[in-house]
Amino acid sequence: MRKSKLTEEVQKLIVDTNILVSSLLGKSYPYKIIYDLVFTDRVKLFISPSILEEYQGVLSRRKFQKKTSFYEDAKNLVDSILEVGILINPKTSIDILPDKSDNKFLDLSIAVQADCLITGNTKHFPFRQFESTLILSPKEYWDTFWK
């Protein structure tokens, strides 16, 4: 497993829901992060019950069903995440982000002391780091740690 440039341990990641959507729609950085890193155990993916619920809800939206096989691919993706991801129920509940629904990602980052939170919506997170967690776009993450 690839060791973090931040620590001597395997990187602990949290991925925003938009990364999963993007990984199903193309083969760019989100795809590489999910399929080349998470599903090969090169990093540890952490999820919480509320994040899992968001994954399932967003991925089942009708607007994505226009793409052939999206629903089945999304279901398989979530099933695979449940197999390899580490499910944690955070004890803290913070309220600091403009989009309140994104606070759950920071709650989990506190609970697991994540190395990185990867999101396609960096503008929703008004800071580049929260406690020990770097907040990076997929390209920034890939270029920083895997290029």
PDB file of C-alpha atoms in Angstrom:
ATOM      1  CA  MET A   1       0.000   0.000   0.000  1.00  0.00           C
ATOM      2  CA  ARG A   2       1.142   3.518  -0.770  1.00  0.00           C
ATOM      3  CA  LYS A   3       2.207   5.425   2.289  1.00  0.00           C
ATOM      4  CA  SER A   4       1.061   8.955   2.827  1.00  0.00           C
ATOM      5  CA  LYS A   5       3.466  11.797   2.266  1.00  0.00           C
ATOM      6  CA  LEU A   6       1.808  13.213   5.359  1.00  0.00           C
ATOM      7  CA  THR A   7       2.484  10.264   7.656  1.00  0.00           C
ATOM      8  CA  GLU A   8       4.099   6.856   7.600  1.00  0.00           C
ATOM      9  CA  GLU A   9       0.687   5.185   7.495  1.00  0.00           C
ATOM     10  CA  VAL A  10      -1.646   4.424   4.609  1.00  0.00           C
ATOM     11  CA  GLN A  11      -3.624   7.530   3.710  1.00  0.00           C
ATOM     12  CA  LYS A  12      -7.054   7.951   5.229  1.00  0.00           C
ATOM     13  CA  LEU A  13      -9.468   9.443   2.705  1.00  0.00           C
ATOM     14  CA  ILE A  14     -12.976  10.795   2.666  1.00  0.00           C
ATOM     15  CA  VAL A  15     -14.595  11.423  -0.706  1.00  0.00           C
ATOM     16  CA  ASP A  16     -17.436  13.805  -1.376  1.00  0.00           C
ATOM     17  CA  THR A  17     -20.445  12.413  -3.211  1.00  0.00           C
ATOM     18  CA  ASN A  18     -19.602  14.321  -6.392  1.00  0.00           C
ATOM     19  CA  ILE A  19     -16.443  12.223  -6.712  1.00  0.00           C
ATOM     20  CA  LEU A  20     -18.524   9.053  -6.946  1.00  0.00           C
ATOM     21  CA  VAL A  21     -20.820  10.600  -9.550  1.00  0.00           C
ATOM     22  CA  SER A  22     -17.833  11.757 -11.602  1.00  0.00           C
ATOM     23  CA  SER A  23     -16.165   8.349 -11.320  1.00  0.00           C
ATOM     24  CA  LEU A  24     -19.232   6.800 -12.956  1.00  0.00           C
ATOM     25  CA  LEU A  25     -19.418   9.361 -15.751  1.00  0.00           C
ATOM     26  CA  GLY A  26     -15.803   9.354 -16.937  1.00  0.00           C
ATOM     27  CA  LYS A  27     -12.292   7.997 -16.544  1.00  0.00           C
ATOM     28  CA  SER A  28     -10.618  11.129 -15.165  1.00  0.00           C
ATOM     29  CA  TYR A  29      -9.137  11.770 -11.706  1.00  0.00           C
ATOM     30  CA  PRO A  30     -12.246  10.778  -9.698  1.00  0.00           C
ATOM     31  CA  TYR A  31     -12.300   7.430 -11.511  1.00  0.00           C
ATOM     32  CA  LYS A  32      -8.594   6.898 -10.808  1.00  0.00           C
ATOM     33  CA  ILE A  33      -9.046   7.719  -7.129  1.00  0.00           C
ATOM     34  CA  ILE A  34     -11.933   5.297  -6.656  1.00  0.00           C
ATOM     35  CA  TYR A  35     -10.914   2.430  -8.926  1.00  0.00           C
ATOM     36  CA  ASP A  36      -7.100   2.647  -8.875  1.00  0.00           C
ATOM     37  CA  LEU A  37      -6.642   3.567  -5.206  1.00  0.00           C
ATOM     38  CA  VAL A  38      -9.681   2.783  -3.049  1.00  0.00           C
ATOM     39  CA  PHE A  39     -10.599  -0.526  -4.678  1.00  0.00           C
ATOM     40  CA  THR A  40      -6.998  -1.743  -4.675  1.00  0.00           C
ATOM     41  CA  ASP A  41      -6.502  -0.991  -0.963  1.00  0.00           C
ATOM     42  CA  ARG A  42      -3.777   1.564  -1.684  1.00  0.00           C
ATOM     43  CA  VAL A  43      -5.656   3.991   0.573  1.00  0.00           C
ATOM     44  CA  LYS A  44      -8.294   3.626   3.291  1.00  0.00           C
ATOM     45  CA  LEU A  45     -11.716   5.071   2.541  1.00  0.00           C
ATOM     46  CA  PHE A  46     -13.830   6.154   5.492  1.00  0.00           C
ATOM     47  CA  ILE A  47     -17.595   6.627   5.383  1.00  0.00           C
ATOM     48  CA  SER A  48     -20.281   7.423   7.924  1.00  0.00           C
ATOM     49  CA  PRO A  49     -23.944   6.408   7.940  1.00  0.00           C
ATOM     50  CA  SER A  50     -25.006   9.908   6.876  1.00  0.00           C
ATOM     51  CA  ILE A  51     -22.441  10.003   4.050  1.00  0.00           C
ATOM     52  CA  LEU A  52     -23.537   6.567   2.884  1.00  0.00           C
ATOM     53  CA  GLU A  53     -27.141   7.770   2.873  1.00  0.00           C
ATOM     54  CA  GLU A  54     -26.139  10.757   0.735  1.00  0.00           C
ATOM     55  CA  TYR A  55     -24.187   8.528  -1.666  1.00  0.00           C
ATOM     56  CA  GLN A  56     -27.225   6.297  -2.138  1.00  0.00           C
ATOM     57  CA  GLY A  57     -29.680   9.175  -2.489  1.00  0.00           C
ATOM     58  CA  VAL A  58     -27.662  11.187  -4.984  1.00  0.00           C
ATOM     59  CA  LEU A  59     -26.651   8.202  -7.090  1.00  0.00           C
ATOM     60  CA  SER A  60     -30.281   7.121  -7.447  1.00  0.00           C
ATOM     61  CA  ARG A  61     -31.454  10.499  -8.793  1.00  0.00           C
ATOM     62  CA  ARG A  62     -33.475  10.295 -11.966  1.00  0.00           C
ATOM     63  CA  LYS A  63     -31.245  12.765 -13.840  1.00  0.00           C
ATOM     64  CA  PHE A  64     -28.404  10.235 -13.842  1.00  0.00           C
ATOM     65  CA  GLN A  65     -30.569   7.444 -15.196  1.00  0.00           C
ATOM     66  CA  LYS A  66     -30.231   8.857 -18.719  1.00  0.00           C
ATOM     67  CA  LYS A  67     -26.833   7.199 -18.953  1.00  0.00           C
ATOM     68  CA  THR A  68     -27.226   3.551 -19.864  1.00  0.00           C
ATOM     69  CA  SER A  69     -26.364   1.247 -16.955  1.00  0.00           C
ATOM     70  CA  PHE A  70     -25.786   4.157 -14.529  1.00  0.00           C
ATOM     71  CA  TYR A  71     -28.201   2.803 -11.913  1.00  0.00           C
ATOM     72  CA  GLU A  72     -26.631  -0.663 -11.936  1.00  0.00           C
ATOM     73  CA  ASP A  73     -23.100   0.768 -11.969  1.00  0.00           C
ATOM     74  CA  ALA A  74     -23.982   3.094  -9.073  1.00  0.00           C
ATOM     75  CA  LYS A  75     -25.451   0.234  -7.054  1.00  0.00           C
ATOM     76  CA  ASN A  76     -22.317  -1.850  -7.658  1.00  0.00           C
ATOM     77  CA  LEU A  77     -20.133   1.105  -6.692  1.00  0.00           C
ATOM     78  CA  VAL A  78     -21.924   1.613  -3.371  1.00  0.00           C
ATOM     79  CA  ASP A  79     -21.836  -2.140  -2.676  1.00  0.00           C
ATOM     80  CA  SER A  80     -18.080  -2.152  -3.315  1.00  0.00           C
ATOM     81  CA  ILE A  81     -17.582   0.873  -1.083  1.00  0.00           C
ATOM     82  CA  LEU A  82     -19.420  -0.958   1.685  1.00  0.00           C
ATOM     83  CA  GLU A  83     -16.995  -3.862   1.267  1.00  0.00           C
ATOM     84  CA  VAL A  84     -13.756  -1.863   1.319  1.00  0.00           C
ATOM     85  CA  GLY A  85     -14.765   1.282   3.195  1.00  0.00           C
ATOM     86  CA  ILE A  86     -14.511   1.659   6.938  1.00  0.00           C
ATOM     87  CA  LEU A  87     -17.838   2.703   8.437  1.00  0.00           C
ATOM     88  CA  ILE A  88     -17.526   5.098  11.385  1.00  0.00           C
ATOM     89  CA  ASN A  89     -20.257   6.879  13.305  1.00  0.00           C
ATOM     90  CA  PRO A  90     -18.740  10.260  14.293  1.00  0.00           C
ATOM     91  CA  LYS A  91     -19.373  11.483  17.820  1.00  0.00           C
ATOM     92  CA  THR A  92     -19.069  15.169  16.924  1.00  0.00           C
ATOM     93  CA  SER A  93     -21.489  17.290  14.967  1.00  0.00           C
ATOM     94  CA  ILE A  94     -20.151  20.603  13.769  1.00  0.00           C
ATOM     95  CA  ASP A  95     -21.948  23.418  11.988  1.00  0.00           C
ATOM     96  CA  ILE A  96     -19.456  25.671  10.214  1.00  0.00           C
ATOM     97  CA  LEU A  97     -20.015  25.277   6.469  1.00  0.00           C
ATOM     98  CA  PRO A  98     -22.346  27.411   4.349  1.00  0.00           C
ATOM     99  CA  ASP A  99     -23.896  24.250   2.866  1.00  0.00           C
ATOM    100  CA  LYS A 100     -24.999  22.492   6.049  1.00  0.00           C
ATOM    101  CA  SER A 101     -25.200  19.131   4.282  1.00  0.00           C
ATOM    102  CA  ASP A 102     -21.399  19.171   3.862  1.00  0.00           C
ATOM    103  CA  ASN A 103     -20.686  19.333   7.610  1.00  0.00           C
ATOM    104  CA  LYS A 104     -20.967  15.538   7.848  1.00  0.00           C
ATOM    105  CA  PHE A 105     -17.716  15.214   5.872  1.00  0.00           C
ATOM    106  CA  LEU A 106     -15.896  17.372   8.427  1.00  0.00           C
ATOM    107  CA  ASP A 107     -17.510  15.422  11.285  1.00  0.00           C
ATOM    108  CA  LEU A 108     -15.995  12.260   9.845  1.00  0.00           C
ATOM    109  CA  SER A 109     -12.638  13.933   9.215  1.00  0.00           C
ATOM    110  CA  ILE A 110     -12.435  14.765  12.927  1.00  0.00           C
ATOM    111  CA  ALA A 111     -13.428  11.249  13.968  1.00  0.00           C
ATOM    112  CA  VAL A 112     -10.814   9.470  11.842  1.00  0.00           C
ATOM    113  CA  GLN A 113      -8.190  12.230  11.582  1.00  0.00           C
ATOM    114  CA  ALA A 114      -8.356  11.876   7.804  1.00  0.00           C
ATOM    115  CA  ASP A 115      -5.402  12.901   5.684  1.00  0.00           C
ATOM    116  CA  CYS A 116      -7.550  14.221   2.837  1.00  0.00           C
ATOM    117  CA  LEU A 117     -11.107  15.098   1.924  1.00  0.00           C
ATOM    118  CA  ILE A 118     -11.465  14.977  -1.840  1.00  0.00           C
ATOM    119  CA  THR A 119     -14.225  17.065  -3.386  1.00  0.00           C
ATOM    120  CA  GLY A 120     -15.143  18.511  -6.735  1.00  0.00           C
ATOM    121  CA  ASN A 121     -16.807  21.365  -4.850  1.00  0.00           C
ATOM    122  CA  THR A 122     -13.841  23.005  -3.140  1.00  0.00           C
ATOM    123  CA  LYS A 123     -15.776  26.294  -3.134  1.00  0.00           C
ATOM    124  CA  HIS A 124     -18.208  24.710  -0.648  1.00  0.00           C
ATOM    125  CA  PHE A 125     -15.301  24.377   1.782  1.00  0.00           C
ATOM    126  CA  PRO A 126     -13.956  27.894   2.517  1.00  0.00           C
ATOM    127  CA  PHE A 127     -10.601  26.576   3.733  1.00  0.00           C
ATOM    128  CA  ARG A 128      -7.881  24.329   2.285  1.00  0.00           C
ATOM    129  CA  GLN A 129      -7.357  22.437   5.511  1.00  0.00           C
ATOM    130  CA  PHE A 130      -9.575  21.541   8.428  1.00  0.00           C
ATOM    131  CA  GLU A 131      -7.650  20.369  11.487  1.00  0.00           C
ATOM    132  CA  SER A 132      -5.385  17.602  10.120  1.00  0.00           C
ATOM    133  CA  THR A 133      -7.366  17.095   6.899  1.00  0.00           C
ATOM    134  CA  LEU A 134      -6.351  18.630   3.576  1.00  0.00           C
ATOM    135  CA  ILE A 135      -9.299  19.568   1.357  1.00  0.00           C
ATOM    136  CA  LEU A 136      -8.329  18.952  -2.253  1.00  0.00           C
ATOM    137  CA  SER A 137      -9.837  18.647  -5.700  1.00  0.00           C
ATOM    138  CA  PRO A 138      -9.333  15.265  -7.389  1.00  0.00           C
ATOM    139  CA  LYS A 139      -6.585  16.658  -9.639  1.00  0.00           C
ATOM    140  CA  GLU A 140      -4.804  18.373  -6.739  1.00  0.00           C
ATOM    141  CA  TYR A 141      -4.917  15.147  -4.749  1.00  0.00           C
ATOM    142  CA  TRP A 142      -3.652  13.006  -7.618  1.00  0.00           C
ATOM    143  CA  ASP A 143      -0.871  15.424  -8.562  1.00  0.00           C
ATOM    144  CA  THR A 144       0.239  15.861  -4.952  1.00  0.00           C
ATOM    145  CA  PHE A 145       0.354  12.214  -3.903  1.00  0.00           C
ATOM    146  CA  TRP A 146       0.290   9.920  -6.945  1.00  0.00           C
ATOM    147  CA  LYS A 147       1.854  11.658  -9.946  1.00  0.00           C
TER     148      LYS A 147
END
